[in-house]
Short mmCIF file of C-alpha atoms in Angstrom, two decimals:
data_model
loop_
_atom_site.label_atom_id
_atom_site.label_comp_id
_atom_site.label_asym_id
_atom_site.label_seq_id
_atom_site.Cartn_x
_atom_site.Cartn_y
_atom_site.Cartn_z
CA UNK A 1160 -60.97 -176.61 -115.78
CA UNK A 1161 -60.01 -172.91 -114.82
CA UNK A 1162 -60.83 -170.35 -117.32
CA UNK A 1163 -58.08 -168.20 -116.13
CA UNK A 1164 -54.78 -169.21 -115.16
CA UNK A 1165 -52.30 -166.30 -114.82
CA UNK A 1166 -48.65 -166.91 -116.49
CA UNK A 1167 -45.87 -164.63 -115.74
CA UNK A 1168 -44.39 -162.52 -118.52
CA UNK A 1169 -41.53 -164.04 -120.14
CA UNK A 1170 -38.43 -162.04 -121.14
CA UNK A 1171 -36.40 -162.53 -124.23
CA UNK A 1172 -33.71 -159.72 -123.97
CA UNK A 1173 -35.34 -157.13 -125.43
CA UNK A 1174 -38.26 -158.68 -125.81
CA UNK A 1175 -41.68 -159.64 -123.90
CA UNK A 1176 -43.42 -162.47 -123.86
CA UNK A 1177 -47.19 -162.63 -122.52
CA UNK A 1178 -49.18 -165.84 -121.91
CA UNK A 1179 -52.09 -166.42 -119.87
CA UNK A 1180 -55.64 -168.36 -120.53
CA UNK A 1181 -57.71 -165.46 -119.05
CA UNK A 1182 -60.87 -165.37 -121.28
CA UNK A 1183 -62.18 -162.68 -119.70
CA UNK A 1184 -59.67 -160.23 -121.29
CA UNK A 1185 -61.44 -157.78 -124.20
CA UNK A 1186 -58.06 -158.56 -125.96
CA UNK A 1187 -57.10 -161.44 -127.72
CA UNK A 1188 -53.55 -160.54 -128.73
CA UNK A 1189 -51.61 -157.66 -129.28
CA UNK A 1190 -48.02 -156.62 -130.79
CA UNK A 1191 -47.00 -153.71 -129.70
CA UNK A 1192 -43.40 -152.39 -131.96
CA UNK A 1193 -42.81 -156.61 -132.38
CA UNK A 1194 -39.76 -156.99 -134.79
CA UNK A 1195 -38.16 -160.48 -135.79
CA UNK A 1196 -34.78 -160.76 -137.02
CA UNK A 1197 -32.92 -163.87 -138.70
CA UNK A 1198 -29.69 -164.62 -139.83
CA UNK A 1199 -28.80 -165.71 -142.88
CA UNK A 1200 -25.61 -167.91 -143.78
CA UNK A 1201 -24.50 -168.51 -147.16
CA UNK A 1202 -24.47 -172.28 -146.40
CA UNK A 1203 -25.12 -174.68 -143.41
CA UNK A 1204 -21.31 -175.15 -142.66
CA UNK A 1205 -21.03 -171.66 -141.93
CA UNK A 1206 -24.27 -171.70 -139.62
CA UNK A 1207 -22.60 -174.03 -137.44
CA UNK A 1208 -19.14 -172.40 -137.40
CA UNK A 1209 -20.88 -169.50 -136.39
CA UNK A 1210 -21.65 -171.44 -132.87
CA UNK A 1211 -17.61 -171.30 -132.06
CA UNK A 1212 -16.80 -167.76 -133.76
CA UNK A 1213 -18.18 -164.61 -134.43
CA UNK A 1214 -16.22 -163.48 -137.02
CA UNK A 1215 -18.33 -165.59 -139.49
CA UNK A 1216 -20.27 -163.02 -141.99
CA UNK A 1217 -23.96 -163.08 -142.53
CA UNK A 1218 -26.88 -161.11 -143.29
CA UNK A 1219 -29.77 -160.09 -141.11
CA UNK A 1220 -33.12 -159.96 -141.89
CA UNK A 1221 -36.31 -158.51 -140.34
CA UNK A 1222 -39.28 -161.25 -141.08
CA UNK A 1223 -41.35 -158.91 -138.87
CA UNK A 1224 -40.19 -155.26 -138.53
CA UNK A 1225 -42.06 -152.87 -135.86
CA UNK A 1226 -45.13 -154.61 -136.47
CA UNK A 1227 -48.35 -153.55 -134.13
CA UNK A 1228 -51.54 -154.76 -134.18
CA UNK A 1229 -54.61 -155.60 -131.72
CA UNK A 1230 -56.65 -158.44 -132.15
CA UNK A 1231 -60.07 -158.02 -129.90
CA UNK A 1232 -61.66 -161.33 -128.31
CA UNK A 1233 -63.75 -162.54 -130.91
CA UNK A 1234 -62.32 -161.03 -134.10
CA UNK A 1235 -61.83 -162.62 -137.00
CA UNK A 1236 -58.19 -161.29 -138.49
CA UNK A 1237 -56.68 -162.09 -141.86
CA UNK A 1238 -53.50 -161.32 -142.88
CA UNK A 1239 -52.53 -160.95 -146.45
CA UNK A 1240 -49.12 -160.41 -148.13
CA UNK A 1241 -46.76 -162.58 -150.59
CA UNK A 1242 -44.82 -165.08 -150.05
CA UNK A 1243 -42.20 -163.55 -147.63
CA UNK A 1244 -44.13 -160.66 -145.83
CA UNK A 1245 -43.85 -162.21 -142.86
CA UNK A 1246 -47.03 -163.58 -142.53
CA UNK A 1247 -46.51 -166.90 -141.23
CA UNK A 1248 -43.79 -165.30 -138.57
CA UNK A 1249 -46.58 -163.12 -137.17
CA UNK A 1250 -48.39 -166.70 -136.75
CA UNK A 1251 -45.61 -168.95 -135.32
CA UNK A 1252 -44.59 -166.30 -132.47
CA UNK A 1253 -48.74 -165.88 -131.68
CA UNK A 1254 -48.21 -169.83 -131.13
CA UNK A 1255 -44.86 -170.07 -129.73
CA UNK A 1256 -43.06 -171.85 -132.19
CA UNK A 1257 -40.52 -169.08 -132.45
CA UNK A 1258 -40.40 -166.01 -130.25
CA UNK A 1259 -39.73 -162.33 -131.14
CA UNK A 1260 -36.35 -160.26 -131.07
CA UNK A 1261 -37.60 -156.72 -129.49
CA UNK A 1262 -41.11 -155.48 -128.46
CA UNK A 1263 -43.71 -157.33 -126.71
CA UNK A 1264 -46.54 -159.96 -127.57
CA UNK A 1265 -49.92 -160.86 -125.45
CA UNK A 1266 -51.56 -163.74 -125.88
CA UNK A 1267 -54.70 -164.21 -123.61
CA UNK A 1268 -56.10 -167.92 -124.29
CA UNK A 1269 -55.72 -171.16 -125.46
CA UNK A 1270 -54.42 -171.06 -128.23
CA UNK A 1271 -54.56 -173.95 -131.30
CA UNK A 1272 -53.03 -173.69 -134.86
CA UNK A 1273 -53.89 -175.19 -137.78
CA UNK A 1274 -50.25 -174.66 -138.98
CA UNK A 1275 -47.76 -177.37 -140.07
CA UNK A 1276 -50.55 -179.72 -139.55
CA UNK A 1277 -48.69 -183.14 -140.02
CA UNK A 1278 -45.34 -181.88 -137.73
CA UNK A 1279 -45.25 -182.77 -133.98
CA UNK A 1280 -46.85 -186.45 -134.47
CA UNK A 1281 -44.48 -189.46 -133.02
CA UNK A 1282 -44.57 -191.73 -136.41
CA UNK A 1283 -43.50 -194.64 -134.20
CA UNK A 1284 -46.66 -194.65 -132.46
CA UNK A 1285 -50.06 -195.26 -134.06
CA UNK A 1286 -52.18 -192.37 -134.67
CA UNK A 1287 -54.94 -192.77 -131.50
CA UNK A 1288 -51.93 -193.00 -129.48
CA UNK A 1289 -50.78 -189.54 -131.13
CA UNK A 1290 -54.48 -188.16 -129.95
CA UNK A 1291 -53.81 -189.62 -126.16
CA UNK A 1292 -50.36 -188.08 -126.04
CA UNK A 1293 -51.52 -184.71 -127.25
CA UNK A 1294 -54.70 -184.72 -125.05
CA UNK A 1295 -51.82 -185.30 -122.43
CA UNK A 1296 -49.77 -182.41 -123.45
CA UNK A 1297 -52.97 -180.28 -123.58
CA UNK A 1298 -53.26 -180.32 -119.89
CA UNK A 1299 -56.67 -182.48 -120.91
CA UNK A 1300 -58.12 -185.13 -118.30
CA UNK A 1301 -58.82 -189.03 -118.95
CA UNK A 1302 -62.51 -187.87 -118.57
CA UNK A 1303 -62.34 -185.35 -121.10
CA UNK A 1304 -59.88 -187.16 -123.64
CA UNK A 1305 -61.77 -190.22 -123.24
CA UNK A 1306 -64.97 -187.76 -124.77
CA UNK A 1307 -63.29 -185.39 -127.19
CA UNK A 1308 -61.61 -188.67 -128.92
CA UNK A 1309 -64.35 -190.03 -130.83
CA UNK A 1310 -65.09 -187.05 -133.24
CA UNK A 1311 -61.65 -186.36 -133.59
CA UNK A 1312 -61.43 -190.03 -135.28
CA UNK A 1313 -64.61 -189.40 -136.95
CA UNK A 1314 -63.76 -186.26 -138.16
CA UNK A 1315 -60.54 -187.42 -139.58
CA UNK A 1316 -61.87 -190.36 -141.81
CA UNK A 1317 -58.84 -192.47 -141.12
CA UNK A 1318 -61.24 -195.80 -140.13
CA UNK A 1319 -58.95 -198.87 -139.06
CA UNK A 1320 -56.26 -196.73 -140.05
CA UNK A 1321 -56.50 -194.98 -136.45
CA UNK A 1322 -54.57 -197.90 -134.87
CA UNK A 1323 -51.89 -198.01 -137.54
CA UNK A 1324 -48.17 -196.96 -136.78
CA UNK A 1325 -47.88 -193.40 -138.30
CA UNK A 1326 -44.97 -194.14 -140.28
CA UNK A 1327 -47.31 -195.84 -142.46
CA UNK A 1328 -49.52 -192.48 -143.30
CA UNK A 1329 -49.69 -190.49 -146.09
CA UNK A 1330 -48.58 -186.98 -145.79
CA UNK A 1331 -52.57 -186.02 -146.46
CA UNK A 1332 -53.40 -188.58 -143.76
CA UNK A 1333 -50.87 -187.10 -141.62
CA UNK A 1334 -52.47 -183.87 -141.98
CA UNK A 1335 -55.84 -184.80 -141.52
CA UNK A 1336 -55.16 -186.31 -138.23
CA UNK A 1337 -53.66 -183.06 -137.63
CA UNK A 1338 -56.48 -180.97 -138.42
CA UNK A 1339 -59.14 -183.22 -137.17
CA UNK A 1340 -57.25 -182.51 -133.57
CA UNK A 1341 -56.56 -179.03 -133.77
CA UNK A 1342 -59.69 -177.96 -134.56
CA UNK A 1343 -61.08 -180.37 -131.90
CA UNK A 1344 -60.21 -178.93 -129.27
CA UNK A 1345 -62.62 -175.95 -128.47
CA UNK A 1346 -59.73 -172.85 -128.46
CA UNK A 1347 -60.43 -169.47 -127.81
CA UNK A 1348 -58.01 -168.48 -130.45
CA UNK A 1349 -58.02 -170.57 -133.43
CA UNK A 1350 -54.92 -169.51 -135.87
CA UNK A 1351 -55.04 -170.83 -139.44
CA UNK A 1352 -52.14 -170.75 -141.88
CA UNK A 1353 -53.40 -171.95 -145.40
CA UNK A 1354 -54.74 -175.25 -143.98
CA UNK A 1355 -58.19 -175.41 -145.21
CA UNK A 1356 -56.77 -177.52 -148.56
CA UNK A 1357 -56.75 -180.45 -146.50
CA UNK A 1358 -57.33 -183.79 -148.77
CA UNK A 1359 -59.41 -184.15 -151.53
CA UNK A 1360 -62.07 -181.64 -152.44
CA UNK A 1361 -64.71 -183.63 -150.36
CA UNK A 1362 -62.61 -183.21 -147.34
CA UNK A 1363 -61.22 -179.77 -148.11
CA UNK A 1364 -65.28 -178.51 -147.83
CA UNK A 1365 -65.83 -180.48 -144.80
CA UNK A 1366 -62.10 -178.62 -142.97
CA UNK A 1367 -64.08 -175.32 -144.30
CA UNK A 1368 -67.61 -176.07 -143.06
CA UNK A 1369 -65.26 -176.93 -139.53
CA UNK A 1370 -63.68 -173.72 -139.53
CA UNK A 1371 -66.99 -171.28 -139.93
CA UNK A 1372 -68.88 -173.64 -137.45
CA UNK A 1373 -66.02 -172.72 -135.18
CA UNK A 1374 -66.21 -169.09 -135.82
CA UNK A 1375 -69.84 -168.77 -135.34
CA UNK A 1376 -69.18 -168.83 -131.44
CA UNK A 1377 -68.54 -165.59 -130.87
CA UNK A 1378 -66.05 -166.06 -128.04
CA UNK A 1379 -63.36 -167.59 -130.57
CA UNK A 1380 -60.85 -165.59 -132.01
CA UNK A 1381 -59.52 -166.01 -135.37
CA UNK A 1382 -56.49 -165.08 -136.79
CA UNK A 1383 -56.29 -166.00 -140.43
CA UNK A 1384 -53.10 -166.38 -142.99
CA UNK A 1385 -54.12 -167.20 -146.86
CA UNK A 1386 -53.55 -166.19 -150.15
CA UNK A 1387 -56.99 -166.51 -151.27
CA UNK A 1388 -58.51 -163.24 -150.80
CA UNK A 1389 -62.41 -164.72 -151.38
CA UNK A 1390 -61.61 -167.03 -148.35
CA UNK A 1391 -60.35 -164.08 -146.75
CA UNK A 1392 -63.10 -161.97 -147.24
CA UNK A 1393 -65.65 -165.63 -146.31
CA UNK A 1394 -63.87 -166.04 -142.72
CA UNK A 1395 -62.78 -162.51 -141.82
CA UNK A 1396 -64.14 -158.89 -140.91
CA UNK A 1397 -60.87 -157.22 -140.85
CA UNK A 1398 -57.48 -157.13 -142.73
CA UNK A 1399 -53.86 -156.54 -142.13
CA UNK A 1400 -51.57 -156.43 -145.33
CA UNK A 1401 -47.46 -156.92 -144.91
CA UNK A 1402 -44.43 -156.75 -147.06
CA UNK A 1403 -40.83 -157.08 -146.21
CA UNK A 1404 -42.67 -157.81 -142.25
CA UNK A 1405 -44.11 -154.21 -142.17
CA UNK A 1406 -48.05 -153.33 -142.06
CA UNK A 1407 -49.21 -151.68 -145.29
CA UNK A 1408 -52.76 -151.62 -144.56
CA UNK A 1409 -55.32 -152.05 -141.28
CA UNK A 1410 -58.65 -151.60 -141.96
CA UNK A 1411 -62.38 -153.57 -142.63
CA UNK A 1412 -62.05 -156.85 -144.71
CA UNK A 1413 -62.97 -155.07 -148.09
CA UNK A 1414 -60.51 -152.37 -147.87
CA UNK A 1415 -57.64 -154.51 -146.96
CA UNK A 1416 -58.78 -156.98 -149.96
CA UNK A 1417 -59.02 -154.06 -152.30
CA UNK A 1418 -55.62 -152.24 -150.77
CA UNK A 1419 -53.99 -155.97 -151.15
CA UNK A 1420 -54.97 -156.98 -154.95
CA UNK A 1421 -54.13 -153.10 -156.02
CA UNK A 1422 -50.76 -152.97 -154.56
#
């Protein structure tokens, strides 16, 4: 498989879009002035009348607001904030999930997120044919599914379970599936949004043990969302604090703990 396939920017309006699996690049990813704006509607019938007229009233809000950062290849970045500093955001446009109002974004590598572990899976099917159809969508061969499959099922725990419609999982099931995939997969950027609680506590250690094996190749970048400041201090050598989408603080791991639990 190439290491470097070229992908041409992608414009949003005011907004850039970089994407590209070029490993060679000193830079992971980088915002450069990145805001995100939503609008809020007092209620869901006025979301949708908004579709058919603009004279429907809400309010906007920036989840990220001129936010700039550069993540080198082979960093490990956490970012800390409350609930609402636009953590997650920062995450889900890294990944794609949702895509930024102004600035630009660069992402250089493959990318896999240990986000919303248990969305995306087809509950009709069983869960090995979830792991085929996402080896599919990963651009992965027969050759190399047919090899990376058996550790993911391993890793998971799920036994004869494996071959059972999804529908019938537990949400924690669900998610370990989820995991046991994502982290799989050999990225070069590995984002993690509070998903190291996986299961019981057994498993929880094991998804932990997974994450610093992962990080001990240097090549693999790691950007890091969590509440838990001793986690982020275990997994990362440099900190980014938000509120209200802004950065607050940039610095070495310690600092940006310290700046974080004083604020």
């Amino acid at each position: 498989m190439s290491s470097k396939v070229q992908t041409p920017k992608i414009d949003y309006g005011d907004a850039n879009v970089i994407r590209d699996e070029d490993r060679t690049n000193p830079v992971a990813v980088r915002f450069d002035r990145v805001r995100k704006t939503y609008k809020l509607f007092k209620s869901d019938k006025q979301r949708l009348a908004a579709t058919f007229s603009r004279r429907i009233k809400y309010d906007l809000i920036n989840a990220s607001d001129d936010l700039t950062f550069t993540c080198k290849r082979g960093e490990a970045l956490a970012f800390l904030g409350d609930n609402g500093a636009g953590k997650s955001t920062a995450l889900k446009m890294i990944t794609g999930v949702c895509f930024p109002t102004s600035g630009t974004i660069e992402v250089h590598g493959r990318v896999s997120a240990l986000l919303e572990l248990s969305a995306g899976f087809d509950m009709r099917l069983s869960g090995m044919e979830n792991i085929r159809m996402r080896c599919q969508l990963w651009g992965l061969s027969e050759e190399e599914a047919e090899e990376l499959i058996p550790s993911i099922v391993e890793f998971s725990e799920l036994g004869k379970y494996i071959e059972q419609p999804m529908r019938t999982y537990s949400s924690g099931m669900r998610a370990r599936l989820g995991f046991a995939f994502a982290s799989s997969i050999k990225p070069d950027i590995l984002v993690v949004d509070e998903a190291l609680s996986v299961g019981d506590r057994k498993f929880s250690a094991k998804c932990r043990k997974r994450v610093s094996d992962i990080m001990k190749n240097e090549n693999v970048t790691v950007l890091f969302v969590t509440h838990s400041t001793s986690q982020a201090k275990e997994f990362c050598t440099r900190g980014i604090v938000l509120s209200h989408g802004k950065t607050m603080f940039e610095g070495p791991i310690e600092d940006a703990v310290a700046f974080y639990e004083n604020s």
